[in-house]
CSV table of C-alpha atoms in Angstrom, one decimal:
chain,number,residue,atom,x,y,z
A,1,MET,CA,-248.5,-25.0,-61.1
A,2,LEU,CA,-248.8,-28.9,-60.2
A,3,VAL,CA,-244.9,-29.6,-61.3
A,4,TYR,CA,-243.4,-26.9,-59.5
A,5,TYR,CA,-245.5,-27.7,-56.4
A,6,PHE,CA,-244.6,-31.6,-56.3
A,7,ARG,CA,-240.9,-30.5,-57.1
A,8,SER,CA,-240.8,-28.2,-54.0
A,9,ARG,CA,-242.4,-30.5,-51.7
A,10,LEU,CA,-240.7,-33.7,-52.9
A,11,GLY,CA,-237.0,-32.2,-52.1
A,12,VAL,CA,-235.4,-29.7,-54.3
A,13,ASP,CA,-232.6,-27.3,-54.2
A,14,TYR,CA,-233.7,-24.3,-52.2
A,15,ASN,CA,-234.3,-20.7,-52.8
A,16,TRP,CA,-230.4,-19.2,-51.9
A,17,ASP,CA,-232.2,-15.6,-51.3
A,18,LEU,CA,-234.1,-17.3,-48.5
A,19,GLN,CA,-231.1,-18.8,-46.8
A,20,ASN,CA,-228.5,-16.0,-47.1
A,21,TYR,CA,-227.6,-13.1,-44.7
A,22,HIS,CA,-229.1,-10.5,-46.4
A,23,LEU,CA,-232.3,-11.5,-44.7
A,24,SER,CA,-231.5,-9.9,-41.4
A,25,SER,CA,-230.8,-6.5,-43.4
A,26,TRP,CA,-234.1,-6.4,-45.1
A,27,THR,CA,-236.2,-7.3,-41.6
A,28,LEU,CA,-234.6,-4.3,-40.1
A,29,LEU,CA,-235.4,-2.2,-42.8
A,30,TRP,CA,-238.9,-3.7,-43.0
A,31,ARG,CA,-239.1,-2.4,-39.5
A,32,GLY,CA,-237.8,1.1,-40.2
A,33,GLY,CA,-234.3,0.7,-39.6
A,34,TYR,CA,-231.7,2.5,-41.9
A,35,PHE,CA,-228.2,2.0,-43.2
A,36,GLU,CA,-226.5,2.2,-39.6
A,37,ASN,CA,-228.7,-0.8,-38.6
A,38,ILE,CA,-227.5,-2.9,-41.6
A,39,SER,CA,-224.7,-5.8,-41.1
A,40,PRO,CA,-221.7,-5.8,-43.1
A,41,GLY,CA,-222.7,-8.7,-44.8
A,42,GLY,CA,-225.8,-7.2,-46.1
A,43,LEU,CA,-224.6,-4.2,-47.6
A,44,GLN,CA,-225.1,-5.7,-51.1
A,45,SER,CA,-228.9,-5.6,-50.2
A,46,PHE,CA,-228.9,-2.0,-51.1
A,47,LEU,CA,-228.7,-2.5,-54.6
A,48,SER,CA,-231.8,-4.3,-54.9
A,49,PRO,CA,-234.0,-3.4,-51.8
A,50,PHE,CA,-237.4,-4.4,-53.6
A,51,VAL,CA,-236.4,-7.8,-54.1
A,52,ASN,CA,-235.0,-8.5,-50.7
A,53,GLY,CA,-238.6,-7.5,-49.2
A,54,PHE,CA,-240.5,-9.6,-51.9
A,55,ALA,CA,-238.2,-12.7,-50.8
A,56,VAL,CA,-239.0,-12.4,-47.0
A,57,ALA,CA,-241.8,-10.0,-46.6
A,58,PRO,CA,-244.5,-13.1,-46.7
A,59,TYR,CA,-242.7,-14.5,-44.1
A,60,THR,CA,-242.0,-11.4,-41.7
A,61,ALA,CA,-245.0,-9.5,-42.5
A,62,PHE,CA,-248.1,-12.3,-42.7
A,63,GLY,CA,-246.1,-15.3,-40.7
A,64,LEU,CA,-246.4,-17.8,-43.7
A,65,THR,CA,-244.4,-21.0,-43.1
A,66,ALA,CA,-245.4,-23.1,-45.9
A,67,GLY,CA,-242.3,-22.2,-47.7
A,68,GLY,CA,-242.6,-24.9,-50.5
A,69,TRP,CA,-245.9,-23.9,-51.5
A,70,VAL,CA,-245.1,-20.2,-51.6
A,71,ILE,CA,-242.2,-20.8,-53.8
A,72,ALA,CA,-244.1,-23.0,-56.1
A,73,MET,CA,-246.9,-20.3,-56.5
A,74,ILE,CA,-244.1,-17.7,-57.3
A,75,HIS,CA,-242.9,-19.9,-60.1
A,76,ALA,CA,-245.9,-21.1,-61.3
A,77,VAL,CA,-247.1,-17.3,-61.9
A,78,GLY,CA,-243.7,-16.5,-63.9
A,79,PHE,CA,-244.7,-20.1,-65.8
A,80,ALA,CA,-248.1,-19.0,-66.6
A,81,ILE,CA,-247.3,-15.3,-67.8
A,82,SER,CA,-244.5,-16.8,-70.0
A,83,VAL,CA,-246.8,-19.3,-71.5
A,84,SER,CA,-249.3,-16.6,-72.1
A,85,LEU,CA,-247.0,-15.2,-74.7
A,86,LEU,CA,-248.6,-18.1,-76.9
A,87,THR,CA,-251.9,-16.2,-76.9
A,88,PHE,CA,-250.4,-14.4,-79.5
A,89,LEU,CA,-249.4,-17.5,-81.5
A,90,PRO,CA,-252.1,-17.8,-84.5
A,91,ILE,CA,-252.9,-21.6,-84.0
A,92,ARG,CA,-254.5,-22.9,-86.8
A,93,GLY,CA,-255.0,-26.8,-88.0
A,94,THR,CA,-257.0,-29.2,-86.1
A,95,PRO,CA,-257.7,-29.2,-82.4
A,96,VAL,CA,-255.1,-32.3,-82.2
A,97,GLU,CA,-252.5,-30.2,-83.7
A,98,ARG,CA,-253.4,-26.8,-81.6
A,99,PHE,CA,-253.3,-29.0,-78.5
A,100,LEU,CA,-249.8,-30.4,-79.3
A,101,THR,CA,-248.5,-26.9,-79.9
A,102,VAL,CA,-249.5,-25.8,-76.4
A,103,VAL,CA,-248.3,-29.0,-74.8
A,104,VAL,CA,-244.8,-28.8,-76.4
A,105,ALA,CA,-244.6,-25.2,-75.4
A,106,ILE,CA,-245.7,-26.0,-71.7
A,107,TYR,CA,-243.1,-29.0,-71.7
A,108,LEU,CA,-240.1,-27.0,-73.1
A,109,THR,CA,-240.7,-24.5,-70.6
A,110,VAL,CA,-241.1,-26.5,-67.4
A,111,THR,CA,-238.4,-28.4,-68.1
A,112,ALA,CA,-235.9,-25.8,-68.6
A,113,ALA,CA,-232.5,-27.2,-66.9
A,114,MET,CA,-232.2,-24.1,-64.9
A,115,PRO,CA,-235.5,-22.8,-63.8
A,116,ALA,CA,-236.6,-26.4,-63.2
A,117,GLY,CA,-233.4,-27.8,-61.8
A,118,ILE,CA,-233.2,-25.4,-59.0
A,119,LEU,CA,-236.4,-23.6,-59.2
A,120,GLY,CA,-234.8,-20.6,-60.9
A,121,THR,CA,-231.9,-20.0,-58.1
A,122,SER,CA,-233.6,-17.0,-56.7
A,123,PHE,CA,-236.8,-15.2,-55.9
A,124,GLU,CA,-234.9,-12.4,-57.3
A,125,ASP,CA,-234.3,-13.8,-60.8
A,126,ASN,CA,-237.7,-15.4,-61.0
A,127,THR,CA,-239.3,-12.3,-60.0
A,128,ILE,CA,-237.5,-10.5,-62.6
A,129,ALA,CA,-238.8,-13.0,-65.3
A,130,VAL,CA,-242.4,-12.4,-64.1
A,131,LEU,CA,-242.1,-8.7,-64.8
A,132,LEU,CA,-240.2,-9.0,-68.0
A,133,ALA,CA,-242.9,-11.5,-69.3
A,134,LEU,CA,-245.4,-9.2,-68.1
A,135,ALA,CA,-243.6,-6.4,-70.3
A,136,ALA,CA,-243.5,-8.5,-73.3
A,137,TRP,CA,-247.2,-9.4,-72.8
A,138,ILE,CA,-248.2,-5.7,-72.6
A,139,ALA,CA,-246.2,-4.8,-75.6
A,140,LEU,CA,-247.8,-7.7,-77.9
A,141,HIS,CA,-251.3,-6.9,-76.4
A,142,GLY,CA,-251.0,-3.2,-77.8
A,143,GLY,CA,-250.2,-4.5,-81.2
A,144,PHE,CA,-247.7,-3.1,-83.6
A,145,ARG,CA,-249.1,0.5,-83.7
A,146,GLN,CA,-248.6,3.3,-82.0
A,147,ASN,CA,-249.6,3.6,-78.4
A,148,PHE,CA,-248.2,5.8,-76.1
A,149,ARG,CA,-250.0,4.4,-73.1
A,150,ARG,CA,-248.4,1.1,-74.1
A,151,GLY,CA,-244.9,2.6,-74.2
A,152,ILE,CA,-245.2,4.1,-70.6
A,153,LEU,CA,-246.7,1.2,-69.0
A,154,VAL,CA,-244.2,-1.2,-70.5
A,155,ALA,CA,-241.4,1.4,-69.3
A,156,PHE,CA,-242.5,1.0,-65.9
A,157,VAL,CA,-242.8,-2.6,-65.9
A,158,LEU,CA,-239.2,-2.7,-67.0
A,159,SER,CA,-237.9,-0.2,-64.7
A,160,LEU,CA,-239.3,-2.0,-61.9
A,161,ALA,CA,-237.5,-5.1,-62.9
A,162,VAL,CA,-234.2,-3.2,-63.2
A,163,SER,CA,-234.6,-1.6,-59.7
A,164,PHE,CA,-234.8,-5.3,-58.8
A,165,LYS,CA,-231.2,-6.3,-60.0
A,166,ALA,CA,-228.6,-4.7,-62.8
A,167,THR,CA,-228.5,-7.8,-64.9
A,168,ALA,CA,-232.2,-7.1,-65.7
A,169,CYS,CA,-231.0,-4.2,-67.8
A,170,PHE,CA,-230.0,-7.0,-70.4
A,171,PHE,CA,-233.6,-7.8,-71.1
A,172,ALA,CA,-235.0,-4.3,-70.6
A,173,LEU,CA,-232.4,-3.0,-73.4
A,174,ALA,CA,-233.3,-6.0,-75.5
A,175,HIS,CA,-236.8,-5.4,-75.3
A,176,GLY,CA,-236.9,-1.8,-76.2
A,177,LEU,CA,-234.7,-2.3,-79.0
A,178,ALA,CA,-236.1,-5.3,-80.4
A,179,PHE,CA,-239.9,-4.1,-80.1
A,180,TYR,CA,-239.3,-0.5,-81.8
A,181,MET,CA,-237.1,-1.8,-84.3
A,182,VAL,CA,-239.8,-4.1,-85.4
A,183,LEU,CA,-242.4,-1.2,-84.8
A,184,ILE,CA,-240.7,1.5,-86.6
A,185,SER,CA,-239.6,-1.0,-89.9
A,186,THR,CA,-243.1,-2.4,-90.4
A,187,THR,CA,-245.9,0.4,-89.3
A,188,GLU,CA,-247.1,2.9,-91.8
A,189,ASN,CA,-246.9,5.6,-89.3
A,190,ARG,CA,-243.1,5.8,-88.6
A,191,GLY,CA,-243.4,9.2,-87.2
A,192,GLY,CA,-245.9,8.1,-84.4
A,193,ALA,CA,-243.6,5.1,-83.9
A,194,ILE,CA,-240.4,7.1,-83.5
A,195,ARG,CA,-242.2,9.4,-80.9
A,196,GLU,CA,-243.5,6.8,-79.0
A,197,PHE,CA,-239.9,5.1,-78.7
A,198,LEU,CA,-238.6,8.3,-77.4
A,199,LEU,CA,-241.4,8.6,-74.7
A,200,PHE,CA,-240.5,4.9,-73.8
A,201,GLY,CA,-236.8,5.9,-73.5
A,202,LEU,CA,-237.3,9.0,-71.3
A,203,CYS,CA,-240.0,7.3,-69.2
A,204,SER,CA,-237.6,4.1,-68.6
A,205,VAL,CA,-235.0,6.6,-67.4
A,206,PHE,CA,-237.5,8.5,-64.9
A,207,PHE,CA,-239.1,5.6,-63.5
A,208,THR,CA,-235.8,3.7,-63.0
A,209,LEU,CA,-234.5,6.9,-60.9
A,210,ALA,CA,-237.8,7.4,-59.1
A,211,LEU,CA,-237.8,3.8,-58.1
A,212,SER,CA,-233.8,3.6,-57.3
A,213,ALA,CA,-232.7,7.2,-56.3
A,214,PRO,CA,-233.7,7.2,-52.8
A,215,TRP,CA,-231.9,4.2,-52.2
A,216,MET,CA,-229.0,5.2,-54.0
A,217,ILE,CA,-228.5,8.8,-52.3
A,218,GLU,CA,-228.7,6.8,-48.8
A,219,VAL,CA,-225.9,4.6,-50.1
A,220,TYR,CA,-224.0,7.5,-51.6
A,221,SER,CA,-224.2,9.3,-48.5
A,222,GLN,CA,-222.9,6.5,-46.2
A,223,THR,CA,-220.0,4.8,-48.7
A,224,GLY,CA,-219.5,7.6,-51.2
A,225,ASN,CA,-220.7,5.2,-53.9
A,226,PRO,CA,-224.4,5.0,-55.2
A,227,LEU,CA,-224.1,1.8,-56.7
A,228,PHE,CA,-222.2,0.3,-53.9
A,229,PRO,CA,-220.0,-2.1,-54.2
A,230,PHE,CA,-220.5,-2.0,-57.9
A,231,ALA,CA,-218.6,0.5,-60.3
A,232,ASN,CA,-216.2,1.0,-57.3
A,233,ASN,CA,-213.6,1.6,-59.9
A,234,LEU,CA,-215.1,4.9,-60.9
A,235,PHE,CA,-216.5,5.9,-57.3
A,236,ARG,CA,-213.8,4.9,-55.3
A,237,SER,CA,-215.7,4.1,-52.1
A,238,PRO,CA,-213.2,3.6,-49.2
A,239,PHE,CA,-215.0,0.9,-48.2
A,240,TYR,CA,-214.1,-1.6,-51.1
A,241,TYR,CA,-211.5,-2.3,-53.6
A,242,PHE,CA,-211.4,0.1,-56.8
A,243,SER,CA,-213.0,-2.5,-58.8
A,244,SER,CA,-216.2,-3.0,-60.7
A,245,PHE,CA,-217.3,-5.7,-58.5
A,246,MET,CA,-218.7,-7.5,-61.6
A,247,ASP,CA,-218.7,-11.3,-61.6
A,248,THR,CA,-216.5,-12.2,-64.7
A,249,GLN,CA,-215.3,-15.7,-63.7
A,250,MET,CA,-218.0,-17.2,-66.3
A,251,LEU,CA,-217.3,-15.0,-69.0
A,252,PRO,CA,-216.2,-16.6,-72.6
A,253,LYS,CA,-212.5,-16.4,-72.6
A,254,THR,CA,-212.0,-16.5,-76.5
A,255,PHE,CA,-214.6,-15.7,-79.4
A,256,ALA,CA,-214.7,-19.1,-80.2
A,257,ASP,CA,-216.0,-20.1,-76.7
A,258,PHE,CA,-218.4,-17.2,-77.3
A,259,ILE,CA,-220.2,-18.3,-80.3
A,260,ALA,CA,-219.7,-22.1,-79.4
A,261,TYR,CA,-222.1,-21.8,-76.4
A,262,PRO,CA,-225.5,-23.4,-78.2
A,263,TRP,CA,-223.3,-26.4,-78.9
A,264,THR,CA,-221.4,-26.4,-75.3
A,265,MET,CA,-224.7,-26.2,-73.6
A,266,ALA,CA,-226.3,-28.9,-75.6
A,267,ILE,CA,-223.3,-31.2,-74.4
A,268,GLY,CA,-223.0,-30.1,-70.9
A,269,THR,CA,-219.8,-28.4,-71.1
A,270,ALA,CA,-220.8,-24.7,-70.8
A,271,HIS,CA,-218.8,-23.0,-68.1
A,272,THR,CA,-222.1,-20.8,-67.1
A,273,SER,CA,-222.9,-22.2,-63.9
A,274,GLU,CA,-221.5,-23.5,-60.7
A,275,ALA,CA,-223.0,-26.7,-61.2
A,276,PRO,CA,-223.1,-29.0,-64.8
A,277,GLN,CA,-226.3,-28.8,-66.8
A,278,THR,CA,-227.4,-29.9,-70.3
A,279,ASP,CA,-230.0,-28.1,-72.2
A,280,SER,CA,-230.3,-28.4,-76.0
A,281,ARG,CA,-232.8,-26.0,-76.7
A,282,TYR,CA,-230.3,-23.5,-77.4
A,283,LEU,CA,-228.7,-25.5,-80.3
A,284,ILE,CA,-231.9,-26.3,-81.5
A,285,ALA,CA,-233.3,-22.7,-81.4
A,286,CYS,CA,-230.0,-21.8,-83.1
A,287,ILE,CA,-230.7,-23.9,-86.0
A,288,MET,CA,-234.0,-22.8,-86.2
A,289,LEU,CA,-233.1,-19.2,-86.2
A,290,VAL,CA,-230.4,-19.6,-89.0
A,291,VAL,CA,-233.0,-21.0,-91.1
A,292,ALA,CA,-235.6,-18.5,-90.3
A,293,GLY,CA,-233.2,-15.7,-90.6
A,294,THR,CA,-232.1,-16.8,-94.0
A,295,TRP,CA,-235.7,-17.0,-95.0
A,296,CYS,CA,-236.4,-13.6,-93.8
A,297,THR,CA,-233.3,-12.1,-95.5
A,298,ARG,CA,-234.8,-13.7,-98.8
A,299,SER,CA,-238.0,-12.2,-98.0
A,300,TRP,CA,-236.5,-8.8,-97.2
A,301,MET,CA,-234.9,-8.7,-100.6
A,302,ARG,CA,-238.0,-9.6,-102.4
A,303,GLY,CA,-239.9,-7.1,-100.8
A,304,SER,CA,-242.3,-9.4,-98.9
A,305,LEU,CA,-241.0,-9.5,-95.2
A,306,GLU,CA,-244.5,-7.9,-94.3
A,307,LYS,CA,-245.6,-11.6,-94.5
A,308,ILE,CA,-243.4,-12.5,-91.3
A,309,ASP,CA,-245.2,-12.9,-88.2
A,310,GLN,CA,-244.6,-9.6,-86.2
A,311,ALA,CA,-244.9,-11.0,-82.7
A,312,THR,CA,-242.6,-13.9,-83.7
A,313,LEU,CA,-239.7,-11.3,-85.3
A,314,PHE,CA,-240.0,-9.4,-82.0
A,315,LEU,CA,-239.4,-12.2,-79.9
A,316,ALA,CA,-236.7,-13.5,-81.9
A,317,ILE,CA,-234.8,-10.1,-82.0
A,318,TYR,CA,-235.4,-9.7,-78.2
A,319,PHE,CA,-233.9,-13.0,-77.3
A,320,LEU,CA,-230.9,-12.5,-79.8
A,321,ILE,CA,-230.2,-9.0,-78.3
A,322,ALA,CA,-230.6,-10.1,-74.7
A,323,PHE,CA,-228.2,-13.2,-75.3
A,324,LEU,CA,-225.5,-11.3,-76.6
A,325,LEU,CA,-225.5,-8.8,-74.0
A,326,TRP,CA,-226.0,-11.3,-71.4
A,327,ARG,CA,-223.0,-13.5,-73.3
A,328,THR,CA,-220.7,-10.3,-73.4
A,329,PHE,CA,-221.4,-8.8,-69.5
A,330,SER,CA,-222.3,-11.6,-67.5
A,331,SER,CA,-222.5,-15.2,-68.7
A,332,VAL,CA,-223.9,-16.4,-65.2
A,333,GLN,CA,-226.8,-18.9,-66.3
A,334,ARG,CA,-228.9,-17.9,-63.2
A,335,TYR,CA,-229.2,-14.4,-64.6
A,336,PHE,CA,-230.6,-15.5,-67.9
A,337,VAL,CA,-233.6,-17.3,-66.1
A,338,PHE,CA,-236.0,-15.3,-68.3
A,339,GLY,CA,-234.0,-16.1,-71.4
A,340,ASP,CA,-234.5,-19.7,-70.3
A,341,LEU,CA,-238.2,-19.4,-70.5
A,342,LEU,CA,-238.5,-17.0,-73.5
A,343,LEU,CA,-236.6,-19.9,-75.4
A,344,ALA,CA,-239.7,-22.0,-75.3
A,345,VAL,CA,-241.8,-19.9,-76.4
A,346,LEU,CA,-239.8,-18.7,-79.2
A,347,ILE,CA,-239.0,-22.2,-80.6
A,348,VAL,CA,-242.6,-23.0,-80.9
A,349,ARG,CA,-243.4,-19.6,-82.6
A,350,VAL,CA,-240.5,-20.2,-85.2
A,351,ALA,CA,-241.9,-23.8,-85.8
A,352,ALA,CA,-245.8,-22.2,-86.0
A,353,GLU,CA,-244.3,-20.6,-89.2
A,354,LEU,CA,-243.8,-24.0,-90.9
A,355,PRO,CA,-246.7,-25.7,-92.8
A,356,TRP,CA,-248.5,-28.1,-90.8
A,357,ARG,CA,-247.2,-31.1,-92.0
A,358,LEU,CA,-244.1,-30.2,-91.1
A,359,MET,CA,-244.5,-28.5,-87.9
A,360,THR,CA,-246.0,-31.5,-86.2
A,361,PRO,CA,-243.0,-33.9,-86.8
A,362,ALA,CA,-240.5,-30.7,-85.8
A,363,LEU,CA,-242.4,-30.4,-82.8
A,364,LEU,CA,-242.3,-33.9,-81.6
A,365,LEU,CA,-238.5,-34.1,-82.5
A,366,VAL,CA,-237.5,-31.0,-80.5
A,367,ALA,CA,-239.4,-32.2,-77.5
A,368,GLY,CA,-237.9,-35.9,-78.0
A,369,VAL,CA,-234.3,-34.4,-78.2
A,370,HIS,CA,-234.8,-32.3,-75.2
A,371,ALA,CA,-236.3,-35.1,-73.3
A,372,MET,CA,-233.2,-37.2,-74.0
A,373,THR,CA,-230.5,-34.6,-73.2
A,374,VAL,CA,-231.5,-32.2,-70.4
A,375,HIS,CA,-229.7,-32.5,-67.2
A,376,PHE,CA,-230.5,-30.4,-64.2
A,377,PRO,CA,-228.1,-28.7,-62.4
A,378,GLU,CA,-227.3,-30.2,-58.9
A,379,TYR,CA,-226.2,-27.9,-56.1
A,380,GLY,CA,-225.7,-30.4,-53.3
A,381,ARG,CA,-228.3,-28.1,-51.1
A,382,ARG,CA,-231.2,-30.5,-51.4
A,383,ILE,CA,-233.8,-30.3,-48.7
A,384,PRO,CA,-235.8,-33.5,-47.5
A,385,PRO,CA,-239.4,-33.3,-47.7
A,386,GLY,CA,-241.1,-31.0,-45.4
A,387,GLY,CA,-237.3,-29.3,-44.6
A,388,ILE,CA,-238.4,-26.1,-46.0
A,389,ASP,CA,-241.5,-25.7,-43.6
A,390,GLN,CA,-239.5,-26.9,-40.5
A,391,VAL,CA,-236.8,-24.6,-41.1
A,392,LEU,CA,-239.2,-21.6,-41.1
A,393,ALA,CA,-241.5,-22.9,-38.7
A,394,GLU,CA,-239.3,-23.6,-35.9
A,395,PRO,CA,-238.8,-20.8,-33.2
A,396,PRO,CA,-235.1,-19.3,-33.5
A,397,ILE,CA,-232.5,-20.6,-30.9
A,398,VAL,CA,-231.5,-17.0,-30.2
A,399,ASP,CA,-233.4,-14.2,-30.8
A,400,ASP,CA,-231.4,-11.0,-30.7
A,401,ALA,CA,-227.6,-11.6,-31.1
A,402,PHE,CA,-224.8,-10.4,-33.3
A,403,VAL,CA,-223.5,-13.5,-35.4
A,404,ILE,CA,-220.5,-14.2,-37.0
A,405,LEU,CA,-220.2,-16.9,-39.5
A,406,SER,CA,-216.9,-18.6,-39.8
A,407,GLU,CA,-217.1,-19.5,-43.6
A,408,LYS,CA,-219.0,-18.3,-46.5
A,409,PRO,CA,-221.7,-19.8,-47.5
A,410,MET,CA,-223.5,-20.5,-44.4
A,411,GLY,CA,-226.6,-18.7,-45.3
A,412,TYR,CA,-228.9,-21.4,-44.1
A,413,ALA,CA,-227.9,-20.8,-40.2
A,414,VAL,CA,-229.9,-17.5,-40.4
A,415,GLY,CA,-232.8,-19.4,-39.9
A,416,LEU,CA,-231.5,-20.2,-36.3
A,417,PHE,CA,-231.6,-16.7,-34.9
A,418,GLY,CA,-234.2,-14.0,-34.7
A,419,ALA,CA,-235.2,-11.4,-36.8
A,420,SER,CA,-233.3,-8.9,-34.7
A,421,SER,CA,-230.0,-10.6,-35.3
A,422,ARG,CA,-227.4,-9.4,-37.4
A,423,PHE,CA,-224.8,-11.0,-39.2
A,424,THR,CA,-221.2,-10.8,-40.6
A,425,VAL,CA,-218.6,-13.4,-42.0
A,426,ILE,CA,-215.0,-13.3,-41.0
A,427,GLN,CA,-213.4,-14.6,-44.1
A,428,PRO,CA,-211.8,-11.9,-46.3
A,429,GLY,CA,-213.6,-11.4,-49.9
A,430,ALA,CA,-211.6,-12.1,-53.0
A,431,PRO,CA,-210.8,-8.9,-54.8
A,432,GLY,CA,-213.2,-8.0,-57.0
A,433,VAL,CA,-216.0,-10.5,-56.2
A,434,ASP,CA,-216.7,-10.4,-52.4
A,435,LEU,CA,-216.8,-7.4,-49.7
A,436,ASP,CA,-213.6,-7.7,-47.5
A,437,LEU,CA,-215.3,-8.3,-44.1
A,438,SER,CA,-212.0,-9.6,-42.3
A,439,ALA,CA,-210.5,-8.1,-39.3
A,440,THR,CA,-208.4,-5.9,-40.8
A,441,GLY,CA,-210.8,-4.7,-43.6
A,442,PRO,CA,-212.7,-1.6,-44.1
A,443,PHE,CA,-215.7,-3.0,-42.3
A,444,SER,CA,-213.6,-3.8,-39.2
A,445,GLY,CA,-214.9,-0.5,-37.5
A,446,ARG,CA,-218.5,-1.1,-37.7
A,447,VAL,CA,-218.1,-4.9,-36.8
A,448,SER,CA,-216.5,-3.5,-33.6
A,449,LYS,CA,-219.4,-1.3,-33.1
A,450,LEU,CA,-221.9,-3.9,-33.4
A,451,ILE,CA,-220.2,-6.3,-31.0
A,452,HIS,CA,-220.0,-3.7,-28.5
A,453,ALA,CA,-223.9,-2.8,-29.2
A,454,LYS,CA,-225.2,-4.5,-26.4
A,455,PHE,CA,-227.2,-7.0,-28.2
A,456,LYS,CA,-229.6,-8.8,-25.4
A,457,ASP,CA,-228.3,-12.2,-26.4
A,458,GLY,CA,-224.8,-11.3,-26.8
A,459,VAL,CA,-222.2,-12.2,-29.7
A,460,TRP,CA,-222.0,-15.9,-31.3
A,461,ILE,CA,-220.2,-17.8,-33.6
A,462,VAL,CA,-221.4,-20.4,-36.1
A,463,LEU,CA,-219.0,-23.2,-36.7
A,464,ARG,CA,-218.7,-25.9,-39.1
A,465,ARG,CA,-215.3,-27.5,-37.4
A,466,ALA,CA,-213.0,-26.8,-34.7
A,467,PRO,CA,-211.9,-23.1,-35.4
A,468,THR,CA,-208.9,-22.4,-37.1
A,469,ASP,CA,-205.8,-20.0,-36.4
A,470,TYR,CA,-207.5,-17.6,-38.9
A,471,VAL,CA,-210.8,-17.6,-36.7
A,472,LEU,CA,-209.1,-17.5,-33.5
A,473,GLY,CA,-206.9,-14.6,-34.6
A,474,TYR,CA,-209.9,-13.0,-36.0
A,475,LEU,CA,-211.5,-13.2,-32.7
A,476,ARG,CA,-208.5,-11.9,-30.8
A,477,LYS,CA,-208.6,-8.7,-33.1
A,478,PHE,CA,-212.1,-8.0,-31.4
A,479,ASP,CA,-211.1,-9.0,-28.2
A,480,LEU,CA,-213.2,-12.1,-28.4
A,481,SER,CA,-212.8,-15.7,-27.2
A,482,ILE,CA,-215.3,-18.8,-27.6
A,483,SER,CA,-216.7,-19.7,-24.2
A,484,SER,CA,-217.9,-22.7,-23.1
A,485,ASP,CA,-221.6,-22.2,-24.1
A,486,CYS,CA,-221.7,-24.3,-27.1
A,487,ARG,CA,-224.4,-26.5,-28.7
A,488,ASP,CA,-224.7,-28.5,-31.7
A,489,VAL,CA,-227.7,-27.9,-34.1
A,490,GLU,CA,-228.8,-30.1,-36.6
A,491,THR,CA,-230.0,-28.5,-39.7
A,492,PHE,CA,-231.3,-29.8,-42.9
A,493,ALA,CA,-227.9,-29.3,-44.7
A,494,GLU,CA,-225.4,-30.4,-41.9
A,495,THR,CA,-224.6,-30.2,-38.2
A,496,LEU,CA,-223.4,-27.0,-37.2
A,497,LYS,CA,-221.7,-26.0,-33.7
A,498,LEU,CA,-223.2,-22.7,-32.4
A,499,CYS,CA,-220.9,-21.0,-29.5
A,500,ARG,CA,-221.3,-17.8,-27.3
A,501,LEU,CA,-218.4,-15.5,-27.7
A,502,ALA,CA,-217.1,-13.4,-24.5
A,503,THR,CA,-214.4,-10.7,-24.0
A,504,ARG,CA,-211.2,-11.9,-23.4
A,505,SER,CA,-210.7,-9.0,-20.8
A,506,GLY,CA,-213.9,-10.2,-18.8
């Protein structure tokens, strides 16, 4: 908790979810607004309404301004729950050896390159990590024996994680497959275990639909695609390209690239993040799992597989399935935050299967190698001490306006405007990656409607530099021009120019 707190206070890359222009969408929904109140730039919020609410609700509902400690506490909770998995590690040996085990696990968790480097990149992914860790805790707490209540509760927690973001499916599927694979193969009551597995599956579908269906129905009624803008190659909403909207830019290009990930991550050349990072824990875990897998295979052939710690076996299979799904369908490192946290616990648990005389030097070696090689990603959005609190505490310059962001990303400009303001971006989206919010795109009618909606403070544009011909052409499309009412605003990131827009017709 202290590590996260001081990292957040001394200047860290800030949570991008609190800077993007989805927030205006949630604020309106928080106040009872619906789809027609959502700005074009915030339509993706509908895929994960719960998490957008979680990210901003403390600020809009309770007036909290100490953003640094709020972020620190969220991450501390995720860290604490993840490390709590160690509760199920049969720690033997002397007090010194037990202390070493816990210290190494905590160290490997806190210094995970992605979560520690930018505090996990978003409330979204870290909130999901907390829920996934909680689901694993509940599953292990119930033991490897039939427990129908455990199956129902875990299904609910995993469904809640999936309702936050579709990328949680990697871990939800991996959890279900791994846990019940171990349970069914090691319990004497296989019939009961299979019935619990079926109940878990049915409850997962039910809870996921119950949590997501109201939003999906609303989005379908407005766009023709309940998953908008995802899977639009199937639903073909006229508001988006007929593509899947999946972010495929970081997928492995070849099979060799696929399987070389532990090595490329260890040397800092893995193409899974917008900023370089190095994390040798994946290579360490890969080596350990290959050795452990060989030993497990020999034990299985000798009929002594029951001697293997079931919790460790579950976590190992869980991690492997989740990793394969993530590497196949996403490979975006920030979507694998829980895998980063789980990796530390897994390494320690696998090492604990060694005799203590081998475990101690093994853990020290792992910690030493990781310390010498880890490199946190730097995204160039670092905030000075107190910057987070300052951004959230200052009153907005304009309270109720329609705001055009001239470039993407400029999400931190949201803090300059009040909660009633709405936002759009003028740039056309990259096909298959972004929404097309250009002047001739499918949302131009909605933009025009919002421009003429008589916002109390009018229409504004946020500029980084002198307006380009494209910007001026965009404004002309909507009969707008830049007025003389402009001001320079110093933000923690850069100086922006805010200009009021006027109708060219007067």
